[in-house]
Amino acid sequence: DAREVWALLCELVLDNEPNNFAALTEHADIAIAHKNWDEAAQQWRLLKARCPKQITKPVLRRMEKTFNRLKQDRFGRVFDRLIKKSVEIYEGCHPMWVDGVTSK
């Protein structure tokens, strides 16, 4: 896969130049392409720590998108676990009428 080759090239560059802005952003973008949000977030954190002055607005937008997606993904996983759990339905919960409005 071309992405894997590109990722290996980025890693080689980062081995020699750990503060290479282009390689760090490419590494994060490759993780995004693979929809590996945890890896992408880790790469963005590295970029922020190593090259804070070089971050541009488009890069900031991609970072924000990644972190929002990561939160959504984590929320989705938590929500799925809650749905899969058996939830007890309380018997004896009947609607009440109060001033013409139904409440439970």
Tab-separated table of C-alpha atoms in Angstrom:
chain	number	residue	atom	x	y	z
A	1	ASP	CA	0.000	0.000	0.000
A	2	ALA	CA	1.313	3.439	-0.933
A	3	ARG	CA	0.247	4.916	2.417
A	4	GLU	CA	2.337	2.399	4.314
A	5	VAL	CA	5.378	3.195	2.179
A	6	TRP	CA	4.793	6.892	2.719
A	7	ALA	CA	4.438	6.303	6.480
A	8	LEU	CA	7.752	4.424	6.507
A	9	LEU	CA	9.427	7.302	4.661
A	10	CYS	CA	8.011	9.748	7.205
A	11	GLU	CA	9.342	7.610	10.041
A	12	LEU	CA	12.795	7.527	8.428
A	13	VAL	CA	12.788	11.314	8.140
A	14	LEU	CA	11.636	11.641	11.757
A	15	ASP	CA	14.409	9.308	12.920
A	16	ASN	CA	16.957	11.726	11.452
A	17	GLU	CA	15.031	14.960	12.057
A	18	PRO	CA	12.548	14.583	14.937
A	19	ASN	CA	11.361	18.196	14.517
A	20	ASN	CA	10.587	17.970	10.797
A	21	PHE	CA	7.267	19.773	10.436
A	22	ALA	CA	6.323	18.253	7.075
A	23	ALA	CA	7.017	14.691	8.194
A	24	LEU	CA	5.017	15.151	11.409
A	25	THR	CA	2.002	16.545	9.552
A	26	GLU	CA	2.190	13.796	6.923
A	27	HIS	CA	2.355	11.155	9.641
A	28	ALA	CA	-0.792	12.598	11.235
A	29	ASP	CA	-2.534	12.847	7.857
A	30	ILE	CA	-1.732	9.202	7.111
A	31	ALA	CA	-3.284	8.198	10.437
A	32	ILE	CA	-6.370	10.239	9.525
A	33	ALA	CA	-6.570	8.485	6.156
A	34	HIS	CA	-6.515	5.143	7.990
A	35	LYS	CA	-9.162	6.538	10.398
A	36	ASN	CA	-6.849	5.784	13.288
A	37	TRP	CA	-7.913	8.751	15.403
A	38	ASP	CA	-5.813	7.850	18.456
A	39	GLU	CA	-2.631	7.720	16.360
A	40	ALA	CA	-3.532	10.960	14.578
A	41	ALA	CA	-4.139	12.718	17.894
A	42	GLN	CA	-0.792	11.469	19.200
A	43	GLN	CA	0.970	12.787	16.091
A	44	TRP	CA	-0.735	16.175	16.393
A	45	ARG	CA	0.374	16.386	20.033
A	46	LEU	CA	3.946	15.647	18.952
A	47	LEU	CA	3.720	18.321	16.289
A	48	LYS	CA	2.368	20.842	18.789
A	49	ALA	CA	5.167	20.043	21.236
A	50	ARG	CA	7.997	20.039	18.704
A	51	CYS	CA	7.006	22.742	16.195
A	52	PRO	CA	4.503	25.106	17.849
A	53	LYS	CA	5.551	28.196	15.852
A	54	GLN	CA	5.167	26.509	12.460
A	55	ILE	CA	1.528	25.480	12.865
A	56	THR	CA	-0.683	27.186	10.274
A	57	LYS	CA	-4.457	27.683	10.203
A	58	PRO	CA	-5.110	24.742	7.839
A	59	VAL	CA	-3.090	22.478	10.123
A	60	LEU	CA	-4.994	23.793	13.152
A	61	ARG	CA	-8.284	22.988	11.386
A	62	ARG	CA	-7.125	19.412	10.706
A	63	MET	CA	-6.005	19.078	14.322
A	64	GLU	CA	-9.369	20.326	15.580
A	65	LYS	CA	-11.230	17.987	13.223
A	66	THR	CA	-9.183	15.042	14.464
A	67	PHE	CA	-9.780	15.773	18.140
A	68	ASN	CA	-13.497	16.316	17.537
A	69	ARG	CA	-13.677	13.030	15.650
A	70	LEU	CA	-11.786	11.280	18.441
A	71	LYS	CA	-14.288	12.575	21.009
A	72	GLN	CA	-17.195	11.466	18.819
A	73	ASP	CA	-15.619	8.064	18.311
A	74	ARG	CA	-15.061	7.598	22.038
A	75	PHE	CA	-18.598	8.775	22.788
A	76	GLY	CA	-19.905	6.354	20.166
A	77	ARG	CA	-18.019	3.440	21.709
A	78	VAL	CA	-19.312	4.304	25.189
A	79	PHE	CA	-22.840	4.699	23.822
A	80	ASP	CA	-22.626	1.322	22.060
A	81	ARG	CA	-21.527	-0.348	25.292
A	82	LEU	CA	-24.460	1.208	27.143
A	83	ILE	CA	-26.935	0.101	24.491
A	84	LYS	CA	-25.567	-3.448	24.472
A	85	LYS	CA	-25.946	-3.749	28.233
A	86	SER	CA	-29.261	-5.007	29.383
A	87	VAL	CA	-31.178	-2.159	30.899
A	88	GLU	CA	-33.803	-2.859	33.485
A	89	ILE	CA	-37.125	-1.262	32.813
A	90	TYR	CA	-38.823	-0.363	36.007
A	91	GLU	CA	-42.202	-1.901	36.300
A	92	GLY	CA	-44.756	0.270	37.902
A	93	CYS	CA	-43.711	3.328	35.952
A	94	HIS	CA	-47.024	4.591	34.640
A	95	PRO	CA	-47.850	7.907	33.044
A	96	MET	CA	-49.513	10.523	35.204
A	97	TRP	CA	-51.859	13.202	34.053
A	98	VAL	CA	-51.127	16.640	35.476
A	99	ASP	CA	-53.111	19.571	34.062
A	100	GLY	CA	-53.664	17.735	30.776
A	101	VAL	CA	-49.963	16.921	30.278
A	102	THR	CA	-48.634	13.386	30.365
A	103	SER	CA	-45.523	12.856	32.435
A	104	LYS	CA	-43.703	9.760	33.557
